[in-house]
Amino acid sequence: MMDLKEQRKIKEEVIKYFVKAGIFLTSEEKKNKIQIVDYNTGNFYQMGLAMVAFVNVPRYCGKFIFFFPGQCCAEHWHPSIEDKPGKEETFRVLWGKVYAYGSGEPTKNIKAKIPKGREKYFTCRHEVILNPGDQYTVGLNEKHWWQADHDGVIALEVSSQSRDEYDLTTEDKLNTVIY
Ligand code: ZN
């Protein structure tokens, strides 16, 4: 678990990256809208992310996604819930560089460094390298994961409604907490 002090420290760091990237966040967003996703692996800077949703309503969602240098998210997908299809999402890199993995032919010698001991939970090895202006769409129910390059990355995500609590991860024992 992450204490309040640590959460605050991380949020302060996230804000600095947005300033550096020239992406304006309102004071309300800085104060109340930065969310930290922690997978409770004991190393947030290796596995985790931050996000700022500026709209999330039943028919659509828009958010900024942030990864620290070298940080990755868990491989996951967005399942259908009852009669509602899972989330579809398109990412566009605004700042930094990211290695994105989804379905497709495995890439030889992927650039990402998978957290040690967790290789079997990162099954997608089809690599797409995204720089600012590049975008990537994740198909319905498609497994995917990302890792930022050495500067970190900020991306814009546009999607159908986001209900992160329903996301499924390949490593099913992760105890994901959103602060
Ligand atoms: Zn996703």
mmCIF file of C-alpha atoms and ligand atoms in Angstrom:
data_model
loop_
_atom_site.group_PDB
_atom_site.id
_atom_site.type_symbol
_atom_site.label_atom_id
_atom_site.label_comp_id
_atom_site.label_asym_id
_atom_site.label_seq_id
_atom_site.Cartn_x
_atom_site.Cartn_y
_atom_site.Cartn_z
ATOM 1 C CA MET A 1 0.000 0.000 0.000
ATOM 2 C CA MET A 2 1.076 3.507 -0.682
ATOM 3 C CA ASP A 3 0.768 6.075 2.066
ATOM 4 C CA LEU A 4 -0.633 9.543 1.471
ATOM 5 C CA LYS A 5 2.791 11.125 1.568
ATOM 6 C CA GLU A 6 4.054 8.860 -1.198
ATOM 7 C CA GLN A 7 0.922 9.412 -3.277
ATOM 8 C CA ARG A 8 1.409 13.158 -2.950
ATOM 9 C CA LYS A 9 5.055 12.926 -3.920
ATOM 10 C CA ILE A 10 4.246 10.914 -7.044
ATOM 11 C CA LYS A 11 1.493 13.324 -8.044
ATOM 12 C CA GLU A 12 3.915 16.255 -7.681
ATOM 13 C CA GLU A 13 6.373 14.456 -9.957
ATOM 14 C CA VAL A 14 3.646 13.734 -12.514
ATOM 15 C CA ILE A 15 2.727 17.437 -12.598
ATOM 16 C CA LYS A 16 6.364 18.339 -13.353
ATOM 17 C CA TYR A 17 6.315 16.112 -16.418
ATOM 18 C CA PHE A 18 3.141 17.760 -17.715
ATOM 19 C CA VAL A 19 4.763 21.173 -17.273
ATOM 20 C CA LYS A 20 7.877 19.951 -19.079
ATOM 21 C CA ALA A 21 5.726 18.603 -21.925
ATOM 22 C CA GLY A 22 3.793 21.882 -22.150
ATOM 23 C CA ILE A 23 0.464 20.208 -21.420
ATOM 24 C CA PHE A 24 -1.741 22.397 -19.294
ATOM 25 C CA LEU A 25 -3.591 20.897 -16.357
ATOM 26 C CA THR A 26 -6.043 23.058 -14.433
ATOM 27 C CA SER A 27 -5.506 23.549 -10.719
ATOM 28 C CA GLU A 28 -8.581 21.400 -10.103
ATOM 29 C CA GLU A 29 -7.057 18.592 -12.162
ATOM 30 C CA LYS A 30 -3.713 18.907 -10.386
ATOM 31 C CA LYS A 31 -5.435 18.823 -7.029
ATOM 32 C CA ASN A 32 -8.142 16.202 -7.523
ATOM 33 C CA LYS A 33 -7.941 14.410 -10.851
ATOM 34 C CA ILE A 34 -4.557 12.749 -10.977
ATOM 35 C CA GLN A 35 -5.009 9.035 -10.413
ATOM 36 C CA ILE A 36 -2.212 6.645 -9.627
ATOM 37 C CA VAL A 37 -2.533 3.010 -10.656
ATOM 38 C CA ASP A 38 -0.385 0.808 -8.446
ATOM 39 C CA TYR A 39 -0.185 -2.928 -9.006
ATOM 40 C CA ASN A 40 1.261 -3.507 -5.555
ATOM 41 C CA THR A 41 4.365 -5.255 -6.821
ATOM 42 C CA GLY A 42 6.450 -3.232 -4.389
ATOM 43 C CA ASN A 43 8.008 -1.209 -7.192
ATOM 44 C CA PHE A 44 5.618 1.420 -8.497
ATOM 45 C CA TYR A 45 8.238 3.053 -10.737
ATOM 46 C CA GLN A 46 8.693 -0.261 -12.525
ATOM 47 C CA MET A 47 5.019 -1.227 -12.813
ATOM 48 C CA GLY A 48 2.322 1.382 -12.550
ATOM 49 C CA LEU A 49 1.036 4.501 -14.239
ATOM 50 C CA ALA A 50 -0.826 7.722 -13.680
ATOM 51 C CA MET A 51 -3.813 9.167 -15.479
ATOM 52 C CA VAL A 52 -5.950 12.283 -15.609
ATOM 53 C CA ALA A 53 -9.455 11.732 -16.951
ATOM 54 C CA PHE A 54 -10.973 15.009 -18.124
ATOM 55 C CA VAL A 55 -14.231 13.380 -19.192
ATOM 56 C CA ASN A 56 -15.732 9.951 -18.526
ATOM 57 C CA VAL A 57 -19.406 9.516 -19.338
ATOM 58 C CA PRO A 58 -21.402 6.447 -20.464
ATOM 59 C CA ARG A 59 -20.685 6.956 -24.182
ATOM 60 C CA TYR A 60 -17.099 8.230 -24.227
ATOM 61 C CA CYS A 61 -13.974 9.031 -22.228
ATOM 62 C CA GLY A 62 -10.904 11.203 -22.642
ATOM 63 C CA LYS A 63 -7.806 11.016 -20.500
ATOM 64 C CA PHE A 64 -4.096 11.601 -20.325
ATOM 65 C CA ILE A 65 -1.964 8.590 -19.543
ATOM 66 C CA PHE A 66 1.468 8.997 -17.992
ATOM 67 C CA PHE A 67 4.333 6.549 -17.468
ATOM 68 C CA PHE A 68 7.571 7.314 -15.652
ATOM 69 C CA PRO A 69 10.835 6.460 -17.447
ATOM 70 C CA GLY A 70 10.942 2.710 -18.074
ATOM 71 C CA GLN A 71 7.642 2.144 -16.307
ATOM 72 C CA CYS A 72 5.133 -0.371 -17.681
ATOM 73 C CA CYS A 73 1.538 -1.328 -17.103
ATOM 74 C CA ALA A 74 0.443 -4.907 -16.554
ATOM 75 C CA GLU A 75 -0.758 -6.776 -19.603
ATOM 76 C CA HIS A 76 -4.529 -6.406 -19.498
ATOM 77 C CA TRP A 77 -7.742 -6.311 -21.469
ATOM 78 C CA HIS A 78 -11.155 -4.765 -21.134
ATOM 79 C CA PRO A 79 -13.855 -7.455 -21.003
ATOM 80 C CA SER A 80 -17.490 -7.035 -21.883
ATOM 81 C CA ILE A 81 -19.661 -6.502 -18.830
ATOM 82 C CA GLU A 82 -23.163 -7.902 -19.117
ATOM 83 C CA ASP A 83 -24.501 -6.606 -22.448
ATOM 84 C CA LYS A 84 -21.926 -3.814 -22.739
ATOM 85 C CA PRO A 85 -18.896 -4.430 -24.965
ATOM 86 C CA GLY A 86 -15.513 -3.805 -23.353
ATOM 87 C CA LYS A 87 -13.653 -0.552 -23.673
ATOM 88 C CA GLU A 88 -12.146 0.327 -27.046
ATOM 89 C CA GLU A 89 -9.283 2.748 -26.858
ATOM 90 C CA THR A 90 -7.035 4.784 -29.132
ATOM 91 C CA PHE A 91 -3.823 6.288 -27.808
ATOM 92 C CA ARG A 92 -1.908 9.145 -29.339
ATOM 93 C CA VAL A 93 1.513 9.963 -27.986
ATOM 94 C CA LEU A 94 1.885 13.625 -27.082
ATOM 95 C CA TRP A 95 5.315 13.565 -25.492
ATOM 96 C CA GLY A 96 8.034 10.944 -25.066
ATOM 97 C CA LYS A 97 8.213 7.517 -26.569
ATOM 98 C CA VAL A 98 6.563 4.219 -25.731
ATOM 99 C CA TYR A 99 6.796 0.571 -26.687
ATOM 100 C CA ALA A 100 3.310 -0.834 -27.188
ATOM 101 C CA TYR A 101 2.493 -4.544 -27.319
ATOM 102 C CA GLY A 102 -0.677 -6.133 -28.619
ATOM 103 C CA SER A 103 -1.847 -9.023 -30.750
ATOM 104 C CA GLY A 104 0.139 -9.925 -33.840
ATOM 105 C CA GLU A 105 3.349 -11.645 -34.847
ATOM 106 C CA PRO A 106 5.843 -11.627 -31.981
ATOM 107 C CA THR A 107 8.716 -9.198 -32.543
ATOM 108 C CA LYS A 108 12.214 -10.596 -32.163
ATOM 109 C CA ASN A 109 14.255 -8.880 -29.447
ATOM 110 C CA ILE A 110 11.617 -6.535 -28.113
ATOM 111 C CA LYS A 111 12.862 -3.220 -26.743
ATOM 112 C CA ALA A 112 10.918 -3.349 -23.486
ATOM 113 C CA LYS A 113 12.498 -4.792 -20.385
ATOM 114 C CA ILE A 114 9.921 -7.028 -18.782
ATOM 115 C CA PRO A 115 10.057 -6.967 -14.965
ATOM 116 C CA LYS A 116 12.180 -9.895 -13.800
ATOM 117 C CA GLY A 117 10.244 -13.024 -12.923
ATOM 118 C CA ARG A 118 7.079 -11.747 -14.598
ATOM 119 C CA GLU A 119 7.884 -12.759 -18.198
ATOM 120 C CA LYS A 120 5.018 -15.237 -18.369
ATOM 121 C CA TYR A 121 2.502 -12.513 -17.594
ATOM 122 C CA PHE A 122 3.545 -10.428 -20.596
ATOM 123 C CA THR A 123 2.389 -12.684 -23.414
ATOM 124 C CA CYS A 124 1.927 -10.057 -26.164
ATOM 125 C CA ARG A 125 5.241 -9.578 -27.922
ATOM 126 C CA HIS A 126 4.111 -7.796 -31.073
ATOM 127 C CA GLU A 127 5.890 -4.453 -30.747
ATOM 128 C CA VAL A 128 4.868 -1.063 -32.074
ATOM 129 C CA ILE A 129 7.077 1.920 -31.269
ATOM 130 C CA LEU A 130 5.167 5.131 -30.787
ATOM 131 C CA ASN A 131 6.620 8.629 -30.921
ATOM 132 C CA PRO A 132 4.742 11.931 -30.627
ATOM 133 C CA GLY A 133 1.971 12.034 -33.212
ATOM 134 C CA ASP A 134 1.821 8.267 -33.521
ATOM 135 C CA GLN A 135 -1.358 6.558 -32.484
ATOM 136 C CA TYR A 136 -2.470 3.050 -31.723
ATOM 137 C CA THR A 137 -5.887 1.481 -31.400
ATOM 138 C CA VAL A 138 -6.494 -1.468 -29.125
ATOM 139 C CA GLY A 139 -9.102 -3.849 -30.491
ATOM 140 C CA LEU A 140 -12.064 -5.171 -28.546
ATOM 141 C CA ASN A 141 -10.900 -7.728 -25.940
ATOM 142 C CA GLU A 142 -7.317 -7.455 -27.218
ATOM 143 C CA LYS A 143 -4.613 -7.996 -24.612
ATOM 144 C CA HIS A 144 -2.086 -5.172 -24.470
ATOM 145 C CA TRP A 145 0.641 -3.556 -22.425
ATOM 146 C CA TRP A 146 3.051 -0.636 -22.660
ATOM 147 C CA GLN A 147 6.431 0.397 -21.443
ATOM 148 C CA ALA A 148 7.790 3.942 -21.603
ATOM 149 C CA ASP A 149 11.215 4.657 -23.013
ATOM 150 C CA HIS A 150 13.856 6.349 -20.841
ATOM 151 C CA ASP A 151 12.180 9.790 -20.750
ATOM 152 C CA GLY A 152 8.694 8.659 -19.759
ATOM 153 C CA VAL A 153 5.618 9.239 -21.883
ATOM 154 C CA ILE A 154 2.383 11.199 -21.959
ATOM 155 C CA ALA A 155 -0.366 10.003 -24.261
ATOM 156 C CA LEU A 156 -3.900 11.050 -24.956
ATOM 157 C CA GLU A 157 -6.403 8.241 -24.668
ATOM 158 C CA VAL A 158 -9.821 8.457 -26.307
ATOM 159 C CA SER A 159 -12.127 5.560 -25.623
ATOM 160 C CA SER A 160 -15.558 4.328 -24.814
ATOM 161 C CA GLN A 161 -16.473 4.630 -21.143
ATOM 162 C CA SER A 162 -13.651 3.731 -18.797
ATOM 163 C CA ARG A 163 -14.451 1.312 -15.981
ATOM 164 C CA ASP A 164 -10.985 0.410 -14.802
ATOM 165 C CA GLU A 165 -12.303 -1.712 -11.956
ATOM 166 C CA TYR A 166 -13.425 -4.339 -14.502
ATOM 167 C CA ASP A 167 -10.075 -4.627 -16.293
ATOM 168 C CA LEU A 168 -8.551 -8.080 -16.286
ATOM 169 C CA THR A 169 -4.804 -8.677 -16.085
ATOM 170 C CA THR A 170 -2.869 -11.679 -17.346
ATOM 171 C CA GLU A 171 -1.230 -11.857 -13.924
ATOM 172 C CA ASP A 172 -4.439 -12.420 -12.044
ATOM 173 C CA LYS A 173 -3.020 -12.174 -8.544
ATOM 174 C CA LEU A 174 -2.105 -8.515 -8.905
ATOM 175 C CA ASN A 175 -3.749 -6.391 -6.281
ATOM 176 C CA THR A 176 -4.322 -3.273 -8.336
ATOM 177 C CA VAL A 177 -5.174 -0.140 -6.384
ATOM 178 C CA ILE A 178 -6.110 3.221 -7.828
ATOM 179 C CA TYR A 179 -5.350 6.247 -5.653
HETATM 180 ZN ZN ZN B 1 -6.121 -0.823 -21.837
#
